């Protein structure tokens, strides 16, 4: 029984670490200068706040909404 609990705990640790890694910002990433969907110039504040960003706030919001609706 202890083996099952130890394995489950190890799996949980691995999954949590993987999820956290996916959400960390890559501070060395280079942000786009223009949005990949709309072509509008990305604000410098956004480029600094989210290194590696490729979309403006509006396009990012729309993309996240499409993903959310797709999961429902």
Short mmCIF file of N, CA, C and O in Angstrom, two decimals:
data_model
loop_
_atom_site.label_atom_id
_atom_site.label_comp_id
_atom_site.label_asym_id
_atom_site.label_seq_id
_atom_site.Cartn_x
_atom_site.Cartn_y
_atom_site.Cartn_z
N UNK A 1 0.82 -1.20 0.00
CA UNK A 1 0.00 0.00 0.00
C UNK A 1 0.87 1.27 0.00
O UNK A 1 0.53 2.24 -0.67
N UNK A 2 1.96 1.22 0.75
CA UNK A 2 2.83 2.39 0.82
C UNK A 2 3.44 2.70 -0.54
O UNK A 2 3.67 3.86 -0.87
N UNK A 3 3.73 1.66 -1.34
CA UNK A 3 4.30 1.87 -2.67
C UNK A 3 3.35 2.66 -3.55
O UNK A 3 3.76 3.54 -4.31
N UNK A 4 2.07 2.36 -3.48
CA UNK A 4 1.07 3.06 -4.28
C UNK A 4 1.02 4.53 -3.88
O UNK A 4 1.00 5.42 -4.73
N UNK A 5 1.03 4.78 -2.60
CA UNK A 5 0.99 6.16 -2.10
C UNK A 5 2.26 6.90 -2.49
O UNK A 5 2.20 8.06 -2.93
N UNK A 6 3.41 6.25 -2.36
CA UNK A 6 4.68 6.88 -2.76
C UNK A 6 4.69 7.20 -4.25
O UNK A 6 5.12 8.28 -4.66
N UNK A 7 4.21 6.28 -5.07
CA UNK A 7 4.15 6.50 -6.52
C UNK A 7 3.21 7.65 -6.86
O UNK A 7 3.51 8.48 -7.73
N UNK A 8 2.07 7.69 -6.20
CA UNK A 8 1.10 8.76 -6.44
C UNK A 8 1.69 10.11 -6.04
O UNK A 8 1.53 11.11 -6.74
N UNK A 9 2.40 10.14 -4.93
CA UNK A 9 3.01 11.38 -4.46
C UNK A 9 4.10 11.85 -5.44
O UNK A 9 4.19 13.04 -5.75
N UNK A 10 4.90 10.92 -5.93
CA UNK A 10 5.94 11.25 -6.90
C UNK A 10 5.32 11.78 -8.19
O UNK A 10 5.78 12.79 -8.75
N UNK A 11 4.26 11.13 -8.66
CA UNK A 11 3.58 11.58 -9.87
C UNK A 11 3.00 12.97 -9.69
O UNK A 11 3.11 13.82 -10.56
N UNK A 12 2.40 13.21 -8.53
CA UNK A 12 1.84 14.53 -8.25
C UNK A 12 2.93 15.60 -8.28
O UNK A 12 2.75 16.69 -8.85
N UNK A 13 4.08 15.31 -7.69
CA UNK A 13 5.20 16.26 -7.69
C UNK A 13 5.65 16.57 -9.12
O UNK A 13 5.89 17.73 -9.47
N UNK A 14 5.78 15.54 -9.94
CA UNK A 14 6.21 15.73 -11.32
C UNK A 14 5.21 16.56 -12.12
O UNK A 14 5.59 17.45 -12.88
N UNK A 15 3.93 16.28 -11.94
CA UNK A 15 2.89 17.02 -12.66
C UNK A 15 2.85 18.48 -12.21
O UNK A 15 2.70 19.38 -13.04
N UNK A 16 3.00 18.72 -10.93
CA UNK A 16 2.99 20.10 -10.41
C UNK A 16 4.19 20.86 -10.95
O UNK A 16 4.06 22.00 -11.41
N UNK A 17 5.38 20.23 -10.92
CA UNK A 17 6.58 20.89 -11.43
C UNK A 17 6.45 21.20 -12.92
O UNK A 17 6.86 22.27 -13.38
N UNK A 18 5.87 20.28 -13.68
CA UNK A 18 5.68 20.50 -15.12
C UNK A 18 4.72 21.66 -15.36
O UNK A 18 4.95 22.51 -16.22
N UNK A 19 3.63 21.70 -14.59
CA UNK A 19 2.64 22.78 -14.75
C UNK A 19 3.25 24.13 -14.39
O UNK A 19 3.04 25.12 -15.10
N UNK A 20 4.02 24.19 -13.34
CA UNK A 20 4.65 25.44 -12.94
C UNK A 20 5.67 25.89 -13.99
O UNK A 20 5.77 27.07 -14.30
N UNK A 21 6.41 24.97 -14.53
CA UNK A 21 7.41 25.31 -15.56
C UNK A 21 6.76 25.90 -16.79
O UNK A 21 7.30 26.82 -17.41
N UNK A 22 5.61 25.39 -17.16
CA UNK A 22 4.90 25.89 -18.34
C UNK A 22 4.42 27.32 -18.14
O UNK A 22 4.26 28.05 -19.11
N UNK A 23 4.19 27.74 -16.91
CA UNK A 23 3.65 29.06 -16.65
C UNK A 23 4.70 30.11 -16.31
O UNK A 23 4.38 31.28 -16.19
N UNK A 24 5.94 29.68 -16.17
CA UNK A 24 7.00 30.65 -15.87
C UNK A 24 7.35 31.43 -17.13
O UNK A 24 7.36 30.92 -18.24
N UNK A 25 7.67 32.70 -16.94
CA UNK A 25 8.07 33.55 -18.06
C UNK A 25 9.52 33.28 -18.40
O UNK A 25 10.36 33.11 -17.54
N UNK A 26 9.80 33.26 -19.69
CA UNK A 26 11.18 33.16 -20.16
C UNK A 26 11.67 34.59 -20.35
O UNK A 26 11.38 35.23 -21.35
N UNK A 27 12.43 35.09 -19.39
CA UNK A 27 12.84 36.49 -19.41
C UNK A 27 13.86 36.80 -20.51
O UNK A 27 14.12 37.96 -20.79
N UNK A 28 14.42 35.78 -21.12
CA UNK A 28 15.37 36.02 -22.22
C UNK A 28 14.68 35.95 -23.58
O UNK A 28 15.30 36.19 -24.60
N UNK A 29 13.38 35.66 -23.59
CA UNK A 29 12.64 35.58 -24.85
C UNK A 29 12.48 36.97 -25.46
O UNK A 29 12.40 37.97 -24.75
N UNK A 30 12.45 37.02 -26.75
CA UNK A 30 12.30 38.29 -27.46
C UNK A 30 10.85 38.42 -27.92
O UNK A 30 10.33 37.55 -28.60
N UNK A 31 10.22 39.52 -27.54
CA UNK A 31 8.84 39.77 -27.93
C UNK A 31 8.78 40.26 -29.37
O UNK A 31 9.71 40.89 -29.86
N UNK A 32 7.67 39.98 -30.01
CA UNK A 32 7.43 40.49 -31.35
C UNK A 32 7.20 42.00 -31.28
O UNK A 32 6.83 42.53 -30.23
N UNK A 33 7.42 42.67 -32.36
CA UNK A 33 7.16 44.11 -32.39
C UNK A 33 5.73 44.39 -32.84
O UNK A 33 5.17 45.43 -32.52
N UNK A 34 5.14 43.45 -33.59
CA UNK A 34 3.77 43.59 -34.08
C UNK A 34 3.02 42.30 -33.81
O UNK A 34 3.60 41.21 -33.85
N UNK A 35 1.73 42.43 -33.55
CA UNK A 35 0.89 41.27 -33.27
C UNK A 35 0.83 40.31 -34.45
O UNK A 35 0.70 40.74 -35.59
N UNK A 36 0.91 39.02 -34.16
CA UNK A 36 0.90 38.03 -35.24
C UNK A 36 -0.47 37.87 -35.89
O UNK A 36 -0.56 37.43 -37.03
N UNK A 37 -1.53 38.22 -35.19
CA UNK A 37 -2.87 38.08 -35.77
C UNK A 37 -3.36 39.37 -36.42
O UNK A 37 -3.86 39.36 -37.53
N UNK A 38 -3.18 40.49 -35.72
CA UNK A 38 -3.74 41.75 -36.23
C UNK A 38 -2.72 42.63 -36.93
O UNK A 38 -3.09 43.52 -37.70
N UNK A 39 -1.44 42.43 -36.63
CA UNK A 39 -0.41 43.25 -37.25
C UNK A 39 -0.19 44.60 -36.59
O UNK A 39 0.67 45.36 -37.00
N UNK A 40 -0.97 44.89 -35.54
CA UNK A 40 -0.80 46.16 -34.83
C UNK A 40 0.50 46.14 -34.02
O UNK A 40 0.96 45.09 -33.58
N UNK A 41 1.07 47.32 -33.82
CA UNK A 41 2.29 47.43 -33.05
C UNK A 41 2.00 47.10 -31.58
O UNK A 41 1.02 47.58 -31.01
N UNK A 42 2.86 46.25 -30.99
CA UNK A 42 2.70 45.89 -29.58
C UNK A 42 3.27 47.00 -28.71
O UNK A 42 4.34 47.53 -29.00
N UNK A 43 2.55 47.32 -27.64
CA UNK A 43 3.00 48.36 -26.72
C UNK A 43 4.29 47.91 -26.02
O UNK A 43 4.45 46.73 -25.67
N UNK A 44 5.18 48.84 -25.82
CA UNK A 44 6.47 48.53 -25.17
C UNK A 44 6.25 47.97 -23.77
O UNK A 44 6.96 47.06 -23.34
N UNK A 45 5.26 48.49 -23.05
CA UNK A 45 4.98 48.00 -21.70
C UNK A 45 4.59 46.53 -21.72
O UNK A 45 5.02 45.75 -20.86
N UNK A 46 3.82 46.12 -22.71
CA UNK A 46 3.42 44.71 -22.83
C UNK A 46 4.63 43.85 -23.17
O UNK A 46 4.80 42.76 -22.63
N UNK A 47 5.46 44.34 -24.07
CA UNK A 47 6.64 43.58 -24.49
C UNK A 47 7.59 43.36 -23.32
O UNK A 47 8.20 42.30 -23.20
N UNK A 48 7.69 44.33 -22.43
CA UNK A 48 8.55 44.19 -21.26
C UNK A 48 7.92 43.31 -20.19
O UNK A 48 8.60 42.53 -19.53
N UNK A 49 6.62 43.43 -20.01
CA UNK A 49 5.92 42.67 -18.97
C UNK A 49 5.82 41.20 -19.31
O UNK A 49 5.86 40.34 -18.41
N UNK A 50 5.69 40.87 -20.60
CA UNK A 50 5.52 39.48 -21.04
C UNK A 50 6.53 39.15 -22.13
O UNK A 50 6.19 39.15 -23.32
N UNK A 51 7.79 38.88 -21.73
CA UNK A 51 8.81 38.56 -22.74
C UNK A 51 8.36 37.40 -23.62
O UNK A 51 7.81 36.41 -23.14
N UNK A 52 8.54 37.55 -24.91
CA UNK A 52 8.15 36.51 -25.86
C UNK A 52 6.73 36.63 -26.36
O UNK A 52 6.26 35.79 -27.12
N UNK A 53 6.01 37.69 -25.95
CA UNK A 53 4.62 37.82 -26.39
C UNK A 53 4.58 38.06 -27.91
O UNK A 53 5.49 38.62 -28.50
N UNK A 54 3.51 37.58 -28.51
CA UNK A 54 3.34 37.71 -29.96
C UNK A 54 2.00 38.30 -30.34
O UNK A 54 1.70 38.45 -31.52
N UNK A 55 1.17 38.61 -29.33
CA UNK A 55 -0.16 39.16 -29.60
C UNK A 55 -0.43 40.38 -28.74
O UNK A 55 0.07 40.48 -27.62
N UNK A 56 -1.24 41.28 -29.26
CA UNK A 56 -1.69 42.42 -28.48
C UNK A 56 -2.69 41.92 -27.43
O UNK A 56 -3.13 40.77 -27.48
N UNK A 57 -3.04 42.78 -26.51
CA UNK A 57 -3.94 42.39 -25.42
C UNK A 57 -5.28 41.90 -25.97
O UNK A 57 -5.81 40.87 -25.53
N UNK A 58 -5.84 42.61 -26.92
CA UNK A 58 -7.15 42.25 -27.46
C UNK A 58 -7.11 40.89 -28.16
O UNK A 58 -8.00 40.05 -27.94
N UNK A 59 -6.11 40.65 -28.99
CA UNK A 59 -6.01 39.35 -29.67
C UNK A 59 -5.77 38.22 -28.68
O UNK A 59 -6.33 37.13 -28.82
N UNK A 60 -4.96 38.48 -27.64
CA UNK A 60 -4.71 37.47 -26.61
C UNK A 60 -6.00 37.14 -25.88
O UNK A 60 -6.31 35.98 -25.64
N UNK A 61 -6.77 38.16 -25.54
CA UNK A 61 -8.05 37.96 -24.86
C UNK A 61 -8.99 37.12 -25.73
O UNK A 61 -9.63 36.18 -25.25
N UNK A 62 -9.07 37.45 -27.02
CA UNK A 62 -9.95 36.71 -27.93
C UNK A 62 -9.51 35.26 -28.06
O UNK A 62 -10.34 34.35 -28.08
N UNK A 63 -8.20 35.02 -28.14
CA UNK A 63 -7.69 33.67 -28.28
C UNK A 63 -8.01 32.84 -27.03
O UNK A 63 -8.44 31.70 -27.12
N UNK A 64 -7.81 33.44 -25.85
CA UNK A 64 -8.12 32.74 -24.61
C UNK A 64 -9.61 32.45 -24.49
O UNK A 64 -10.00 31.39 -23.99
N UNK A 65 -10.46 33.37 -24.95
CA UNK A 65 -11.90 33.14 -24.93
C UNK A 65 -12.29 32.00 -25.87
O UNK A 65 -13.10 31.15 -25.52
N UNK A 66 -11.67 31.97 -27.07
CA UNK A 66 -11.95 30.87 -28.00
C UNK A 66 -11.56 29.52 -27.40
O UNK A 66 -12.29 28.54 -27.51
N UNK A 67 -10.41 29.48 -26.72
CA UNK A 67 -9.97 28.24 -26.06
C UNK A 67 -10.95 27.82 -24.98
O UNK A 67 -11.29 26.65 -24.84
N UNK A 68 -11.39 28.81 -24.18
CA UNK A 68 -12.31 28.52 -23.09
C UNK A 68 -13.63 27.99 -23.62
O UNK A 68 -14.17 27.01 -23.09
N UNK A 69 -14.15 28.61 -24.64
CA UNK A 69 -15.41 28.16 -25.22
C UNK A 69 -15.26 26.77 -25.83
O UNK A 69 -16.16 25.94 -25.71
N UNK A 70 -14.12 26.51 -26.42
CA UNK A 70 -13.88 25.20 -27.02
C UNK A 70 -13.85 24.07 -26.02
O UNK A 70 -14.15 22.93 -26.33
N UNK A 71 -13.49 24.38 -24.77
CA UNK A 71 -13.44 23.34 -23.73
C UNK A 71 -14.79 23.04 -23.14
O UNK A 71 -14.98 22.04 -22.50
N UNK A 72 -15.75 23.92 -23.30
CA UNK A 72 -17.05 23.75 -22.65
C UNK A 72 -17.87 22.68 -23.33
O UNK A 72 -17.79 22.25 -24.35
#
